[in-house]
Coordinates of C-alpha atoms and ligand atoms in Angstrom, one line a residue:
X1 CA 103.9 128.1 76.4
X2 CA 103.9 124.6 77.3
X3 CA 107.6 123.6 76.6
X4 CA 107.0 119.5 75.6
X5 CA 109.6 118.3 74.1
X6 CA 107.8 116.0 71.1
X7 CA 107.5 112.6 71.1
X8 CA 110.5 111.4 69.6
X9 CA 112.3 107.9 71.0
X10 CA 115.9 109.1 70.7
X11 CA 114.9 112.3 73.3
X12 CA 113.0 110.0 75.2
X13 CA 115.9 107.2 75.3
X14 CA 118.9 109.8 76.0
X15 CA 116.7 110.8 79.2
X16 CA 116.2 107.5 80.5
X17 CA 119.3 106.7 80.3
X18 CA 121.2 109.7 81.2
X19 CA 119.2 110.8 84.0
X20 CA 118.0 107.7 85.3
X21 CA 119.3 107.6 89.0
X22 CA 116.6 109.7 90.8
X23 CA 117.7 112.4 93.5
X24 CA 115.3 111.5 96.5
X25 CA 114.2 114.4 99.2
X26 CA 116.0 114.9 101.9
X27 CA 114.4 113.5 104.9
X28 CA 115.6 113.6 109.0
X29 CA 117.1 110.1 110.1
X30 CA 114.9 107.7 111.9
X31 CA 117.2 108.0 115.0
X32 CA 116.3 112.0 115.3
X33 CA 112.8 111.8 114.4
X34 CA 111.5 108.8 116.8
X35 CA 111.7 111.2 119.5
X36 CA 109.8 114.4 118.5
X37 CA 106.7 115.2 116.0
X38 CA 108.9 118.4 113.7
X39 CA 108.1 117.4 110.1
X40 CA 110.2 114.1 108.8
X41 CA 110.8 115.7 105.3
X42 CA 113.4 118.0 104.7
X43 CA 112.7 118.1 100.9
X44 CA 114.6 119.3 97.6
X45 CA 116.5 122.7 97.7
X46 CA 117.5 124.7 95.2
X47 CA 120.2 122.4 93.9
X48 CA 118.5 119.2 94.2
X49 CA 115.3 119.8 92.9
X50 CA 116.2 121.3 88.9
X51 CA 118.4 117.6 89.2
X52 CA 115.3 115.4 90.1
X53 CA 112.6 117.5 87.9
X54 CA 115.1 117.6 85.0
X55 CA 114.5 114.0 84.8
X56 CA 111.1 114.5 82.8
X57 CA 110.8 113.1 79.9
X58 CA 108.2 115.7 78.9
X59 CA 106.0 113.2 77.6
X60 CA 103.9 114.3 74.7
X61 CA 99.6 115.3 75.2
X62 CA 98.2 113.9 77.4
X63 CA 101.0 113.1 79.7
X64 CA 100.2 110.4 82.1
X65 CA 101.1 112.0 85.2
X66 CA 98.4 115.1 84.1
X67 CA 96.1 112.2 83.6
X68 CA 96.5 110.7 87.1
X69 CA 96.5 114.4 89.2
X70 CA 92.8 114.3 90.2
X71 CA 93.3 118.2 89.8
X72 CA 95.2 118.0 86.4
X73 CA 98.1 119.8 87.1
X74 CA 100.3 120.8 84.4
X75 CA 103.4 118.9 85.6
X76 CA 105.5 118.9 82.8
X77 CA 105.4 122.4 82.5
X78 CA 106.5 122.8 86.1
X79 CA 108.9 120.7 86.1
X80 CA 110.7 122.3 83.1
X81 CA 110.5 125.5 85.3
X82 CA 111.9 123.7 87.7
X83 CA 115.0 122.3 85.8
X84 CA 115.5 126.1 84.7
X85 CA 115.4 127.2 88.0
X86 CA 112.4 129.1 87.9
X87 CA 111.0 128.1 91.3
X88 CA 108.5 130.9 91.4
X89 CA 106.6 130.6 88.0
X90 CA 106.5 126.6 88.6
X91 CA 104.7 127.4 91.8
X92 CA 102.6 129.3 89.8
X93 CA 101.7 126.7 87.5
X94 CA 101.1 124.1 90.2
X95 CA 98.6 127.2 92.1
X96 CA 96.7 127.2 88.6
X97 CA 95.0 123.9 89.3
X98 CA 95.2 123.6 93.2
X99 CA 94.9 125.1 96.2
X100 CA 96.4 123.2 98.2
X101 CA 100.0 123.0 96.7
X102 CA 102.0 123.0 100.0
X103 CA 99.7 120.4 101.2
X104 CA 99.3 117.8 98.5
X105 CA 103.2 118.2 98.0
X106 CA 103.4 116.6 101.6
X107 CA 100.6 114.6 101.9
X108 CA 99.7 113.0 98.3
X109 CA 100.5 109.1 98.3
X110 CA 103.0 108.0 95.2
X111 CA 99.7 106.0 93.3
X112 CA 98.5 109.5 92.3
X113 CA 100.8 111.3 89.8
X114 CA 104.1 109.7 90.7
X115 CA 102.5 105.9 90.2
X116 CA 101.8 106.8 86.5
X117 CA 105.0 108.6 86.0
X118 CA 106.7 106.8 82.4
X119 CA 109.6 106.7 84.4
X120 CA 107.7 103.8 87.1
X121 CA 108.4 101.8 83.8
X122 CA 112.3 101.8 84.8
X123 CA 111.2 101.8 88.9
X124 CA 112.3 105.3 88.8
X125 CA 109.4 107.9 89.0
X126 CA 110.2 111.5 89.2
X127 CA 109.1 113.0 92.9
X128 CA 106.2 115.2 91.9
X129 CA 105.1 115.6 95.2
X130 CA 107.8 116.4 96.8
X131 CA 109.2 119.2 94.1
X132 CA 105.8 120.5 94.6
X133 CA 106.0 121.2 98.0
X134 CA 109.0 122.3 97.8
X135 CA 107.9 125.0 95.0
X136 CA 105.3 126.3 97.1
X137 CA 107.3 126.4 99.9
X138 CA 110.0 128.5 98.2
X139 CA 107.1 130.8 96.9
X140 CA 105.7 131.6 100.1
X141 CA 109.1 132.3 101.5
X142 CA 109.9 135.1 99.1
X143 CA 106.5 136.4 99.7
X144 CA 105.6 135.9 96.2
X145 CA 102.2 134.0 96.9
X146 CA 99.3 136.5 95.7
X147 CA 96.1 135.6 95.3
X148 CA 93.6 137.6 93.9
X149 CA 89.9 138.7 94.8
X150 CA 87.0 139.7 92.6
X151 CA 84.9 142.4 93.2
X152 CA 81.8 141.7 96.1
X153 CA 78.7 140.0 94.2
X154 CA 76.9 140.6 96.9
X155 CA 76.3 136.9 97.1
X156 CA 76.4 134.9 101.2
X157 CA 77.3 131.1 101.0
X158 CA 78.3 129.3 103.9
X159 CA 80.5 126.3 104.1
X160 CA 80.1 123.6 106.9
X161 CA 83.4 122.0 107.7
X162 CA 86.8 123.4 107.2
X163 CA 88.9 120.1 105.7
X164 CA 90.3 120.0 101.8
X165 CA 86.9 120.2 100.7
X166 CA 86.0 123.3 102.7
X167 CA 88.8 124.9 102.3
X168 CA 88.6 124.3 98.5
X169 CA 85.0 125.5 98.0
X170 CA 85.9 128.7 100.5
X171 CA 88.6 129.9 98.6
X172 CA 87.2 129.4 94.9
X173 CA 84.4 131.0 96.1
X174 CA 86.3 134.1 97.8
X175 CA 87.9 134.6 94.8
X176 CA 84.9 135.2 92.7
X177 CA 84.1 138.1 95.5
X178 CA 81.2 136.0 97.0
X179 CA 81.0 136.6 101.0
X180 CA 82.1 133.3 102.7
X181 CA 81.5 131.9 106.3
X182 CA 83.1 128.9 107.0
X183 CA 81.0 126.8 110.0
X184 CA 83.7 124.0 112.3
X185 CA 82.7 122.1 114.8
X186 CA 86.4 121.6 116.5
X187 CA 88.0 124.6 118.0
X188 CA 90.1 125.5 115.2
X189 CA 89.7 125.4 111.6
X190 CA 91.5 122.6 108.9
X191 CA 89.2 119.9 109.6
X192 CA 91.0 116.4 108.9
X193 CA 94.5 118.3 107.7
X194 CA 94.6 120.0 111.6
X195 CA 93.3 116.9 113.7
X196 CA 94.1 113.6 111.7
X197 CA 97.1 114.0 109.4
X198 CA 100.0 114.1 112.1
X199 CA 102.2 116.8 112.2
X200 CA 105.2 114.7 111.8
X201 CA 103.9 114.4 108.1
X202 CA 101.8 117.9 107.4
X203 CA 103.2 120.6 110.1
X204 CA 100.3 122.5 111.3
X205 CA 102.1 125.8 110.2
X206 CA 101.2 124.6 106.9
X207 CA 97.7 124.2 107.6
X208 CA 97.7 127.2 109.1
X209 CA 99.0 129.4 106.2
X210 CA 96.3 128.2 104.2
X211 CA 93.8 129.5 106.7
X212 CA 95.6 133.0 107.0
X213 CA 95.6 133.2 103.2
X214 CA 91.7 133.2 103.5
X215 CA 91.0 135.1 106.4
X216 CA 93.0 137.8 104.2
X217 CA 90.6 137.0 101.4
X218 CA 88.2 137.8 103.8
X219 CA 86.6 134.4 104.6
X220 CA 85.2 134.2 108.2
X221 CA 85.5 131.3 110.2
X222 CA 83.2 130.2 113.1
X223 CA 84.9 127.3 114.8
X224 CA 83.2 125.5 117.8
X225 CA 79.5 125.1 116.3
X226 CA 78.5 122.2 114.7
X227 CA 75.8 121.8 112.1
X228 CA 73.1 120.0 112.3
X229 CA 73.0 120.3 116.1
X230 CA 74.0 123.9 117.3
X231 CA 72.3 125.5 113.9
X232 CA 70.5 123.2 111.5
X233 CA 71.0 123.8 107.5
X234 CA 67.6 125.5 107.9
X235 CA 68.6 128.0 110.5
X236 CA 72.2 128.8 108.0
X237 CA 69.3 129.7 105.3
X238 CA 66.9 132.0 107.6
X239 CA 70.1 133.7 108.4
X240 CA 70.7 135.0 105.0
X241 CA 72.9 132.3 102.9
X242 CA 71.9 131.6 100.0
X243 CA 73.9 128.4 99.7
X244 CA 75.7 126.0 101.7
X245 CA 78.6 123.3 101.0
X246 CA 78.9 120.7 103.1
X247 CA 82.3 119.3 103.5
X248 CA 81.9 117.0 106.5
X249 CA 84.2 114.6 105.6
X250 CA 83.6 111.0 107.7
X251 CA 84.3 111.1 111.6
X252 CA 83.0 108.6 112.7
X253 CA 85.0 105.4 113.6
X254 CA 84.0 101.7 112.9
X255 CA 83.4 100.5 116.2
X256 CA 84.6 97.0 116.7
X257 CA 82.4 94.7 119.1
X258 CA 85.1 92.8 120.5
X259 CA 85.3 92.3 124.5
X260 CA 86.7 94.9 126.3
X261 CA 87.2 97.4 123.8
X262 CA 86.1 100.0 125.7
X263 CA 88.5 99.6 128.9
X264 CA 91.1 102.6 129.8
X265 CA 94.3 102.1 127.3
X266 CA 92.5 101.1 124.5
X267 CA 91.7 104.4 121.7
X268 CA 90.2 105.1 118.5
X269 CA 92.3 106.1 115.8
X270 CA 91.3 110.1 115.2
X271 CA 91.0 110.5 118.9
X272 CA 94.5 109.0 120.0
X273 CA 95.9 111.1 116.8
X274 CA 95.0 114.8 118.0
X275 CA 95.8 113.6 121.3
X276 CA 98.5 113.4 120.7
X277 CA 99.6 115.6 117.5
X278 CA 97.9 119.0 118.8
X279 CA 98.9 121.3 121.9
X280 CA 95.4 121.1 124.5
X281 CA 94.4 124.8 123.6
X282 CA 93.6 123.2 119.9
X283 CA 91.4 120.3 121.1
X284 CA 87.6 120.1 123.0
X285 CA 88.0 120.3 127.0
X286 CA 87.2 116.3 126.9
X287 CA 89.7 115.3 124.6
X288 CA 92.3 117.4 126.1
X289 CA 94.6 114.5 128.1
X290 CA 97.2 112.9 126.1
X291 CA 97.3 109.4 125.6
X292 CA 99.2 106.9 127.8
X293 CA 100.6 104.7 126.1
X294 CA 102.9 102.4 128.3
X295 CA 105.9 100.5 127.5
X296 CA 103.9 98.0 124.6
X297 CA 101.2 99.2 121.8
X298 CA 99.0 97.4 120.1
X299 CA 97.5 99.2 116.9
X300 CA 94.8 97.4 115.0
X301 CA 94.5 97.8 111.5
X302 CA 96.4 98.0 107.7
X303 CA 95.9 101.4 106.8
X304 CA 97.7 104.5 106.4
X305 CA 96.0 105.9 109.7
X306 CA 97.6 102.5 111.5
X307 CA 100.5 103.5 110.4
X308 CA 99.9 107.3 111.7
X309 CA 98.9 105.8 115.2
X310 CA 102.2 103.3 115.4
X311 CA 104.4 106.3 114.2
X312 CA 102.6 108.4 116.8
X313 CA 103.3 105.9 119.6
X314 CA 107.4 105.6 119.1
X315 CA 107.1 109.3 119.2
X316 CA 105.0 109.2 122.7
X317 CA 108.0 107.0 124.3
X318 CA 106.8 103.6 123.7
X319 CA 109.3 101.0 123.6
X320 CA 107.8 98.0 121.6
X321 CA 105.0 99.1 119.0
X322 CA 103.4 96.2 117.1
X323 CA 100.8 96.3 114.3
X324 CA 98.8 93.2 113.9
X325 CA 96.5 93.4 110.9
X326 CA 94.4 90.0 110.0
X327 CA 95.5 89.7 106.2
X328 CA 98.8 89.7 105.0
X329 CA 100.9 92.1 103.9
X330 CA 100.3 91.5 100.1
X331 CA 96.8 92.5 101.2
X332 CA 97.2 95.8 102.6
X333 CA 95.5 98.7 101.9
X334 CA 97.9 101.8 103.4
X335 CA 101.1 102.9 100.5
X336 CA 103.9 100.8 101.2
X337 CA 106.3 104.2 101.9
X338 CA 104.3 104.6 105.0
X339 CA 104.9 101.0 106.0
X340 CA 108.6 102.0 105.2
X341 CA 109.1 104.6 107.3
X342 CA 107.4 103.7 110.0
X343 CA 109.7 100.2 109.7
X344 CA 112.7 102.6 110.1
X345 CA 111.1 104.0 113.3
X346 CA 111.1 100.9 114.9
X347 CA 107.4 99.4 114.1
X348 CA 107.3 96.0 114.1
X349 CA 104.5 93.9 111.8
X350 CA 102.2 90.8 112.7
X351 CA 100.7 89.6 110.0
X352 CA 97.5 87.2 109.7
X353 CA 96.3 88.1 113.6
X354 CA 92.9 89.6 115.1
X355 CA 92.0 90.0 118.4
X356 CA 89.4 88.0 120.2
X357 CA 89.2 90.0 123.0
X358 CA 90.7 92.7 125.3
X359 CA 91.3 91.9 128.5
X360 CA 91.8 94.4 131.5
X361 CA 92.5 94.7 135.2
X362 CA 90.6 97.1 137.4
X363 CA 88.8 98.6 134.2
X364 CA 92.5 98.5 132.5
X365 CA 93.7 97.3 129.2
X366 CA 96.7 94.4 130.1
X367 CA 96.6 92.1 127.4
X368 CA 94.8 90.9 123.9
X369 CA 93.7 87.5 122.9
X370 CA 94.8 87.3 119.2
X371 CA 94.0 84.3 116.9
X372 CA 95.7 83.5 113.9
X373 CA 94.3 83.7 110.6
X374 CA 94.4 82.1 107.4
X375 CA 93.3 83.7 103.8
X376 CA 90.4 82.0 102.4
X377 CA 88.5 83.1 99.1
X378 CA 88.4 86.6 98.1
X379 CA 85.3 89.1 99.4
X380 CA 83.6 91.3 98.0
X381 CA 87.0 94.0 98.3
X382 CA 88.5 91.9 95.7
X383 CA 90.8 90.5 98.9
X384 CA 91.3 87.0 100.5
X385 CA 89.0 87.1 103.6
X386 CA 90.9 85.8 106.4
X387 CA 89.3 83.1 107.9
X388 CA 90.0 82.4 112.0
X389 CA 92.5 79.1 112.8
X390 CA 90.4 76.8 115.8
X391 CA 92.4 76.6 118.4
X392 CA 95.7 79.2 117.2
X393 CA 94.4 81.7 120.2
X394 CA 97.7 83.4 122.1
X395 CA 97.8 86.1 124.2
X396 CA 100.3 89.2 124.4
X397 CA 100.6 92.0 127.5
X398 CA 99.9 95.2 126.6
X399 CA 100.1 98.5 127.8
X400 CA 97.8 100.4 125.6
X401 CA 96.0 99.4 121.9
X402 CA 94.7 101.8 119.0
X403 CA 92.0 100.9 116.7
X404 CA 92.7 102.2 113.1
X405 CA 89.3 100.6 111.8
X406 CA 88.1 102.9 109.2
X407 CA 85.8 106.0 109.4
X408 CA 82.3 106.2 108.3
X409 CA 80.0 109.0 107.6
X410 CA 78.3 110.9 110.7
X411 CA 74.7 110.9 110.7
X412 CA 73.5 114.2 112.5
X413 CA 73.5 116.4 109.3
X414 CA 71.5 114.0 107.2
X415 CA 68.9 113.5 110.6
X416 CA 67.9 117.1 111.0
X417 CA 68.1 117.7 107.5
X418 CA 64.9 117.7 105.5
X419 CA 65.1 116.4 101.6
X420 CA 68.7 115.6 102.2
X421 CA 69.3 112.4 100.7
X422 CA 72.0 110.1 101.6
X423 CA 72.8 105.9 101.3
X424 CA 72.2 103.5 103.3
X425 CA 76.1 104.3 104.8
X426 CA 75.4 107.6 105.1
X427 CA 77.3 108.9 102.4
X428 CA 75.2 112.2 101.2
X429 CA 74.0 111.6 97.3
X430 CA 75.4 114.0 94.7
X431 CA 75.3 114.6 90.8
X432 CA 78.3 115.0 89.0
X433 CA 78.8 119.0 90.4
X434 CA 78.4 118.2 93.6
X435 CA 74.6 119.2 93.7
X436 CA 72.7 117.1 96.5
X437 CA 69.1 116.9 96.1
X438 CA 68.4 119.9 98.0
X439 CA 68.3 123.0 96.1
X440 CA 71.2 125.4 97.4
X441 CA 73.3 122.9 99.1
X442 CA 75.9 121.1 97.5
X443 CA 78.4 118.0 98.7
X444 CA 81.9 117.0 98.2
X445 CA 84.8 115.2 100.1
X446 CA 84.8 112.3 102.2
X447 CA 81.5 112.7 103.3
X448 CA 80.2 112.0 99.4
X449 CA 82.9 109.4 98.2
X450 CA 83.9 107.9 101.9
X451 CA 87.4 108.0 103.2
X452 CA 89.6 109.2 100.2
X453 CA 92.4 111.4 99.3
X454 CA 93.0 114.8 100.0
X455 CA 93.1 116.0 96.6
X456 CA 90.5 113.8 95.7
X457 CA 88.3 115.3 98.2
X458 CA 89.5 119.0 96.8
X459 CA 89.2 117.8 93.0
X460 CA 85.6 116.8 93.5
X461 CA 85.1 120.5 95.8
X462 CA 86.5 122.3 92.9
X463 CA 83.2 120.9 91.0
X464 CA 81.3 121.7 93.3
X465 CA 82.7 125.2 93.7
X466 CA 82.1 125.9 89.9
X467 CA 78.4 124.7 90.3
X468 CA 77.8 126.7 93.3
X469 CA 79.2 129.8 91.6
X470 CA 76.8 129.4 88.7
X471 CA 73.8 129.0 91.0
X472 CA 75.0 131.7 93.4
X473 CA 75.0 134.1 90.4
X474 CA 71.4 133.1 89.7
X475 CA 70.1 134.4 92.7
X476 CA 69.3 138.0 93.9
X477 CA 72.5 139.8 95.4
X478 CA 71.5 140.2 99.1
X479 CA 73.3 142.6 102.1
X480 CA 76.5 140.9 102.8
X481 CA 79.0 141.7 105.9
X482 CA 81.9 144.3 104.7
X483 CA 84.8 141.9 103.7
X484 CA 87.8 143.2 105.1
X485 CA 90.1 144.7 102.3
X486 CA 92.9 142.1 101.3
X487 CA 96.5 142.6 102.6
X488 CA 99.0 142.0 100.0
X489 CA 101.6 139.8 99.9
X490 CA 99.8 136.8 101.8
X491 CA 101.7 135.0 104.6
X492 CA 105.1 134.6 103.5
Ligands
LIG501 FE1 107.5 113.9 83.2 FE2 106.7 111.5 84.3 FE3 104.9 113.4 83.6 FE4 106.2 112.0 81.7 S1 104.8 111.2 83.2 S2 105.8 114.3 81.7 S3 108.3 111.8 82.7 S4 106.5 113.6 85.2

């Protein structure tokens, strides 16, 4: 039963203003978490939460914050479970539409579900997220998470890449008793939620649940090979699948072609983050070293991974971390919590700044050359482009700099794949189920839309999922490896 309460003012007024002041998560100080990478958010307990969820107005169909969720989770419906204290069935309604509940809880930004919250009218959204995560939480730590398994079709798919969109198609897929093999190039699976979401914001215990609930499904992971060079999608089909999901999300990072961007000091964004974030045994032999960062960082860029990388650099022991981005801040494109927090940790901001050039000592980073910028018309991002000031060049020492650029897609799938097509960025083409225009493998993720969300990425694999189901059903059951039986309950 979905308990809304109707649409009537006087409810609706009565909550506003009797339950207006919000109950925010708990979260560790910035003096306690500058120092180590254990997760920032504490999160709602069992008293907290029924406050902050009992909030909810309970708007009438179709409630905005349904709307926004790119999975449509029943929220409302949850969150009265909440208020009554019924922390396991909420968790149930959240599992309904996601898989991912622990994970989007943590790692959702406030413009999905929270932004359209009614209550952003009075600047006081309710904290969907977070009483999410803490649901699922809860749920797993009574060991009431079960998740249940069809009967063997006798149908093999595999599933190249192990991120939100792998994970996603994997486990729908599992479920409908289809035999699963999921392909990862890095030595452990979770794709972008393992190696570039730090663990300061999504613990890798969290990542690795997930992948321990499908192993007990009985999905198989190969980690270590990557497709498209160690097996093409060609070889996947002569070996028996019948379909494959890619899910390979986009790697790559812009490369900037300023001077000196390649001396010692200076990093990419993904590389300095599971540098740092992941013990060695979790990383390839050449990206094993941690990265040095001095006494005085420099990170490039405006985003939400800038921020990860600044964040990631108090916590490595430097002293003075500075983010220059070339816009201003009105301009930038990370959420402003991020910018927050990492403020409270002890980031500092340059605004309206780009390097000219790096400039290094016996193949060292030392210094950059900045010049100051000034916003001209807008581009084609809707954004002033910042046009360079003559002659407002200055230079600042240096220890070590990170460039948080952007990602794009990675070729090698799309070159040694045959009637694979994909745009001029690289981006593979898809209809609206994910379907590329090879029959038997489907798309979804990053690697379709471009750098996104992560339950964007998972919204758009569920599609796909349902798509592949349909097609995997249309073709002749095959002889599949014995899927181990299930274990019940799943991690707790
Ligand atoms: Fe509750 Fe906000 Fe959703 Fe309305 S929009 S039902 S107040 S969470």
């Amino acid at each position: 039963m979905i308990p809304h309460i109707p649409g009537d003012e006087f409810v609706i007024e009565r909550k506003v203003r009797t339950h207006l002041l919000p109950v925010f998560p708990a979260e560790r100080s910035p003096e306690s978490r500058r120092s180590d990478f254990e997760e920032v958010l504490i999160g709602y307990d069992e008293a907290t939460a029924p406050l902050e969820a009992g909030r909810c107005l309970h708007c009438p169909d179709p409630a905005p914050c349904i709307q926004a969720c790119p999975l449509h989770n029943d929220i409302p419906t949850a969150l009265w479970l909440i208020e009554q204290g019924d922390f396991l069935r909420a968790a149930q309604v959240f599992r309904q539409t996601s898989f991912l509940s622990e994970i989007c809880g943590r790692v959702c930004p406030p413009q999905t579900c929270r932004g359209s919250c009614t209550l952003s009218a009075y600047g006081k959204p309710i904290n969907i997220t977070k009483l999410e995560a803490f649901v699922a939480d809860f749920q797993r730590r009574h060991g009431a998470l079960k998740i249940h398994r069809a009967p063997p079709t006798g149908r093999r798919v595999a599933v190249v890449g192990s991120g939100p969109a792998g994970l996603t198609v994997a486990e729908f897929l599992v479920r409908q008793g289809h035999s699963v093999t999921v392909f990862e190039a890095m030595p452990r699976p979770g794709g972008l939620l393992r190696y570039g979401i730090p663990a300061f914001k999504l613990p890798k215990f969290v990542v690795d649940q997930k992948i321990v609930d499908l192993e007990r499904l009985g999905v198989r992971f190969v980690t270590g090979v990557r497709i498209g060079q160690d097996l093409t999608l060609d070889d996947l089909f002569a070996q028996g699948y019948q379909a494959v999901f890619l899910g390979i999300g986009t790697w790559r990072p812009v490369e900037p072609d300023w001077e000196g961007a390649n001396l010692d000091g200076v990093y990419m964004a993904l590389d300095f983050l599971m540098r740092a974030n992941l013990p060695p045994r979790d990383l390839p032999p050449e990206k094993r070293e941690r990265p040095q960062v001095g006494r005085r960082v420099a990170v490039i860029g405006g985003g939400d991974t800038a921020m990860d990388c600044a964040r990631t650099a108090i916590r490595l022991g430097a002293e003075e971390v500075v983010i220059y981005y070339r816009r201003s801040e009105a301009e930038m494109p990370g959420n402003r919590e991020e910018r927050k927090k990492a403020r409270e940790e002890g980031v500092r901001f340059e605004f309206l700044v780009a390097p000219a050039r790096f400039i290094g000592e016996d193949g060292r980073l030392t210094a950059i050359e900045f010049v100051r910028m000034a916003l001209g018309e807008p581009d084609e991002s809707g954004r002033r482009r910042p046009v360079p000031i003559p002659g407002s060049n200055f230079i600042v020492p240096v220890d070590a700099a990170v460039l948080a650029l952007g990602f794009r897609a990675d070729p090698t799938i799309a070159r040694t794949t045959t009637g694979l097509e994909v745009s001029r960025a690289g981006l593979i083409r898809v209809d609206e189920e994910g379907r590329t225009s090879r029959p038997g493998v489907f798309a979804a993720g990053d690697g379709v839309t471009g750098p996104d969300l992560v339950v964007t990425a998972s919204a758009a694999a569920m599609r796909a999922a349902r798509a592949m189901h349909a097609y995997l059903m249309e073709q002749p059951p095959v002889e599949v490896p014995e899927i181990p039986p299930m274990v019940e309950p799943a991690l707790a």
